[in-house]
mmCIF file of C-alpha atoms in Angstrom:
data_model
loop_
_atom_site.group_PDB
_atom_site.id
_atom_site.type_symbol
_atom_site.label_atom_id
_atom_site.label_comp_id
_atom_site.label_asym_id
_atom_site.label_seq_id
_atom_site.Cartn_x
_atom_site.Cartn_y
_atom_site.Cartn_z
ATOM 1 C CA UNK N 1 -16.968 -30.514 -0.315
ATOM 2 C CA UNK N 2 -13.726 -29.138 1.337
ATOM 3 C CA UNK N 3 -10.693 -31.896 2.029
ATOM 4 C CA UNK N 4 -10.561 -32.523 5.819
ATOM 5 C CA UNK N 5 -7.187 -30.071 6.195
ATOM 6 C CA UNK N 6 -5.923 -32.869 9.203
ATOM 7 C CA UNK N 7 -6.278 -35.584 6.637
ATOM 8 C CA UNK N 8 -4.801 -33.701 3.642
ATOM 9 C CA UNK N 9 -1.667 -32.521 6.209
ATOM 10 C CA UNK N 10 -1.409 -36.497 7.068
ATOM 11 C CA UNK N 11 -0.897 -37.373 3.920
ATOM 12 C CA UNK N 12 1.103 -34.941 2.498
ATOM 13 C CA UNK N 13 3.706 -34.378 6.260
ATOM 14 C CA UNK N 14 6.147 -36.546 6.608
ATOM 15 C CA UNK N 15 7.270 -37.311 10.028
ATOM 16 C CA UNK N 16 10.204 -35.000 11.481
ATOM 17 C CA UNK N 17 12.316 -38.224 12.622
ATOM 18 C CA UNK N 18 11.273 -40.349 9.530
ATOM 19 C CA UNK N 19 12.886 -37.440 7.138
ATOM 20 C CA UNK N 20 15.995 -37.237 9.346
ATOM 21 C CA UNK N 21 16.295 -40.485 9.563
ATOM 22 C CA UNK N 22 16.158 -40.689 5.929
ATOM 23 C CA UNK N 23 18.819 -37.871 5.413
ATOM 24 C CA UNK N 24 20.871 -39.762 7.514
ATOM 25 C CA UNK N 25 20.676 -42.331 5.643
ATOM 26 C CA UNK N 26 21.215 -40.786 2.587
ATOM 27 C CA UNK N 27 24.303 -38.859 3.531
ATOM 28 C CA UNK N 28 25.914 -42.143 4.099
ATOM 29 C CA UNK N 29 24.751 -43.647 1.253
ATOM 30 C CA UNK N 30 26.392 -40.900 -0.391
ATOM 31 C CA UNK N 31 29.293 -40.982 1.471
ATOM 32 C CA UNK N 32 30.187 -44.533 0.464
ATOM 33 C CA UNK N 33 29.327 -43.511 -3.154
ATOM 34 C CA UNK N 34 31.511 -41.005 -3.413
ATOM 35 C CA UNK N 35 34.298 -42.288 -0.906
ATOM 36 C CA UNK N 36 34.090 -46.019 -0.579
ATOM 37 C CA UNK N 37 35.719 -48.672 -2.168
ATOM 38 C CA UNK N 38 33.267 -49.822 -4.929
ATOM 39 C CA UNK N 39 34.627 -51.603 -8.185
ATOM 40 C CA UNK N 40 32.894 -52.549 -11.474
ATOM 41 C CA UNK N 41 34.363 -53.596 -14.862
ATOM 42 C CA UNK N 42 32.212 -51.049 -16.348
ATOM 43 C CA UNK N 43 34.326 -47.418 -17.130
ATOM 44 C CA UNK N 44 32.339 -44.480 -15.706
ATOM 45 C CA UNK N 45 30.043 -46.473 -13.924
ATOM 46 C CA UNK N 46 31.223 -44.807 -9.872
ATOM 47 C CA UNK N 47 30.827 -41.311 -11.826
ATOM 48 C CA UNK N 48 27.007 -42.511 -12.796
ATOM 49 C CA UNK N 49 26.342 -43.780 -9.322
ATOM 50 C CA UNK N 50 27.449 -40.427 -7.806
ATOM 51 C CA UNK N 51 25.373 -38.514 -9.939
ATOM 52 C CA UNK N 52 22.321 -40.856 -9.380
ATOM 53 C CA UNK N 53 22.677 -40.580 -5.619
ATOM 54 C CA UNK N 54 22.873 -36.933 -5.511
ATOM 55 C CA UNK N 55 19.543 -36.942 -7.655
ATOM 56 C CA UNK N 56 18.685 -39.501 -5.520
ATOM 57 C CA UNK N 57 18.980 -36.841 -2.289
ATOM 58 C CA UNK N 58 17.097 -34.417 -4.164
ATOM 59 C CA UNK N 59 14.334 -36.234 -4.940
ATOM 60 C CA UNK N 60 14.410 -37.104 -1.246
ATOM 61 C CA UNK N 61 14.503 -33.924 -0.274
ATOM 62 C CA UNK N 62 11.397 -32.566 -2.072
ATOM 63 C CA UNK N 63 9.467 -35.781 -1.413
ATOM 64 C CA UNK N 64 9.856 -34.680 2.569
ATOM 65 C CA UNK N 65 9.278 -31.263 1.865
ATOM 66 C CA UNK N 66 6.618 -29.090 3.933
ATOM 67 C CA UNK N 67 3.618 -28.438 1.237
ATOM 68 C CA UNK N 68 1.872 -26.122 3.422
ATOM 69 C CA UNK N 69 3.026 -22.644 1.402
ATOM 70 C CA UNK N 70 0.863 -24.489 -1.881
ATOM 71 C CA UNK N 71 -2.307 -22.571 -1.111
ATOM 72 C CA UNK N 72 -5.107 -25.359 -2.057
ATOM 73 C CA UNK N 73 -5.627 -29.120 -0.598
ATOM 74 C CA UNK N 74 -5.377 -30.496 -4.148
ATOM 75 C CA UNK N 75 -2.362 -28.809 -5.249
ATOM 76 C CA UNK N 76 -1.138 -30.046 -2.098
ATOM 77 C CA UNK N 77 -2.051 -33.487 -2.791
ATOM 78 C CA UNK N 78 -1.124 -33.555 -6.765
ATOM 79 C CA UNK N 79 2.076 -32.069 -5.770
ATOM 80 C CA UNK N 80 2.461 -35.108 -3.078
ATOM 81 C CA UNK N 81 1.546 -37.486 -6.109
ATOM 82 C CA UNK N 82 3.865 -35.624 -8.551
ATOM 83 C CA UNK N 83 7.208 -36.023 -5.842
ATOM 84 C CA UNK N 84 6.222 -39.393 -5.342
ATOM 85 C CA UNK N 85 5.994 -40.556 -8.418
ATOM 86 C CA UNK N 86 9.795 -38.952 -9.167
ATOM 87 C CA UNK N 87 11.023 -41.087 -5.872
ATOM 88 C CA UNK N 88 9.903 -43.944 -7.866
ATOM 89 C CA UNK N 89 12.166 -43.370 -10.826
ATOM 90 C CA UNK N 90 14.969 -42.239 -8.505
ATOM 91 C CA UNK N 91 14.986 -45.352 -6.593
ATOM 92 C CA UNK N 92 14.795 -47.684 -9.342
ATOM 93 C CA UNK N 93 17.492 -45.862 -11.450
ATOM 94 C CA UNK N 94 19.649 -45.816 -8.712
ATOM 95 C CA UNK N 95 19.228 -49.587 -7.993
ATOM 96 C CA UNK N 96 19.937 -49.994 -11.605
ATOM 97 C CA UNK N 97 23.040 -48.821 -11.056
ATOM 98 C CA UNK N 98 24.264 -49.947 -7.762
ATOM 99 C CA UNK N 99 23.104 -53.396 -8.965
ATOM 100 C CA UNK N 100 26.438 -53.732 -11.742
ATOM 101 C CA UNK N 101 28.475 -52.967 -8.974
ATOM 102 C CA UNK N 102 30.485 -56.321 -8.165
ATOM 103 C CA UNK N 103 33.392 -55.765 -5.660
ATOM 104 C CA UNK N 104 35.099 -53.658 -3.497
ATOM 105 C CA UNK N 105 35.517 -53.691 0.560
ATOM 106 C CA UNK N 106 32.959 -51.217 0.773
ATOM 107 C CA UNK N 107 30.026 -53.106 -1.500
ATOM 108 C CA UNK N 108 28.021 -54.676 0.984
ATOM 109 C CA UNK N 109 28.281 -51.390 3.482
ATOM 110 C CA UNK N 110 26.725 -49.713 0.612
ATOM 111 C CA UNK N 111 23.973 -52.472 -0.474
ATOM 112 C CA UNK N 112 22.991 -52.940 3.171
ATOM 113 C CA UNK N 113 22.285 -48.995 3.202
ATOM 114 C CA UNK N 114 20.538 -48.877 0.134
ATOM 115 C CA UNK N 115 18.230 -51.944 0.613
ATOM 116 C CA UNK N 116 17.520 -50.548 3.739
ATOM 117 C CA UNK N 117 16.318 -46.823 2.732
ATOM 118 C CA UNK N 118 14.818 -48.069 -0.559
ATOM 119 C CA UNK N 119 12.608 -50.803 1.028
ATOM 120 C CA UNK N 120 11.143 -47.988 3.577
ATOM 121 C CA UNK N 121 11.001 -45.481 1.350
ATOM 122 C CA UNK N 122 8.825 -47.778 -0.909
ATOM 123 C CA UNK N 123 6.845 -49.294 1.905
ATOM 124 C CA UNK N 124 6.332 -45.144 2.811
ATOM 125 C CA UNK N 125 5.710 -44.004 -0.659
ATOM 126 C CA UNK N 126 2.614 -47.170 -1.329
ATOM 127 C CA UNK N 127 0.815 -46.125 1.917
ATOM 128 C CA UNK N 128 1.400 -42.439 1.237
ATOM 129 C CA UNK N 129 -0.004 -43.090 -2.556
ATOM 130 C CA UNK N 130 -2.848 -44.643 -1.183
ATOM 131 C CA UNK N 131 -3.810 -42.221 1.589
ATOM 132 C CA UNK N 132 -3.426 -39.675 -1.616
ATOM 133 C CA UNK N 133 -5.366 -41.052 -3.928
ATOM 134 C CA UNK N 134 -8.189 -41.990 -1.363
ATOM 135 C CA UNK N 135 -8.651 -38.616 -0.572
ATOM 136 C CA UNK N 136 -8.854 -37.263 -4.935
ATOM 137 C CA UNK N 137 -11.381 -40.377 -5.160
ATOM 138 C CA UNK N 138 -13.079 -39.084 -2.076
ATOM 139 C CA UNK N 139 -13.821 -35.706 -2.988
ATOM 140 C CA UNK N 140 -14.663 -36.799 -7.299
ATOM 141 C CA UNK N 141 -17.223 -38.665 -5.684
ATOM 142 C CA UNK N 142 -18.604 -36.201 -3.220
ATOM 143 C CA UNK N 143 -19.051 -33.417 -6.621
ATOM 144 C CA UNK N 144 -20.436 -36.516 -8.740
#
C-alpha cells in the first residue's frame, strides 16, 4: 500500500511560523555566542561554542527543510528520521558546551534562549519521531 501523501507531508512539513520562529531564535542564540559576554576558565571553550552553534543552525536548517523534491514517501520519511536524529546530537553537544560556561553578564540571556529552543525543539522532534515511525510500522505491516 501507498503512504497517505497528507500524512507523509504532516510529518515530514514543519510549520512556516514554527521554523521562523526557530531561526529567530537561533540567530540570537548565535548572536550572544559570538558577541555576548560569556566567560569560562576553560581556553578555547567561546571558539567551541561558536562552532557548535553554527552546526547547531545547520542542523536546524535541514531539519526544517521542504522534503518534497525527494521523489518517494519513504525517502521522504527516512530522510525526516536521518535530520532528526542529527538535531539530537546537535542539541546535546551544544548543551555540553554551553553547560561549562560559568559567568559573564550575558550567561543567563544565553541559557534562557537555549533552554527555550532546545526544550521545543525536543518536544517537536519526539512527536515528529513518532508520527515517522508510525507511518514505516504502518506500511511493514500492511506488505507483511
Amino acid at each position: 500500500m501507498d503512504f497517505n501523501p497528507a500524512a507523509v507531508h504532516a510529518a515530514v512539513g514543519l510549520d512556516a511560523d514554527l521554523r521562523d520562529r526557530w531561526r529567530r531564535e537561533w540567530g540570537l542564540l548565535m548572536d550572544l555566542a559570538v558577541w555576548g559576554d560569556l566567560r569560562s576558565g576553560q581556553i578555547g571553550l567561546a571558539g567551541k561554542l561558536r562552532k557548535r552553534a553554527l552546526e547547531f543552525g545547520e542542523r536546524l536548517r535541514s531539519y526544517g527543510s521542504d522534503r518534497s523534491w525527494i521523489p518517494h514517501p519513504r525517502e521522504q520519511i527516512k530522510n525526516a528520521l536521518s535530520t532528526s536524529l542529527q538535531m539530537r546530537e546537535s542539541l546535546e553537544k551544544l548543551s555540553e558546551i554551553a553547560e561549562q560556561f560559568n559567568d559573564g553578564a550575558d550567561l543567563a540571556a544565553f541559557r534562557t534562549v537555549w533552554r527555550a529552543i532546545s526544550a521545543a525543539l525536543m518536544t517537536d522532534i519526539v512527536t515528529r519521531e513518532g508520527l515517522l515511525v508510525q507511518l514505516l510500522n504502518q506500511q511493514y505491516q500492511e506488505e507483511v
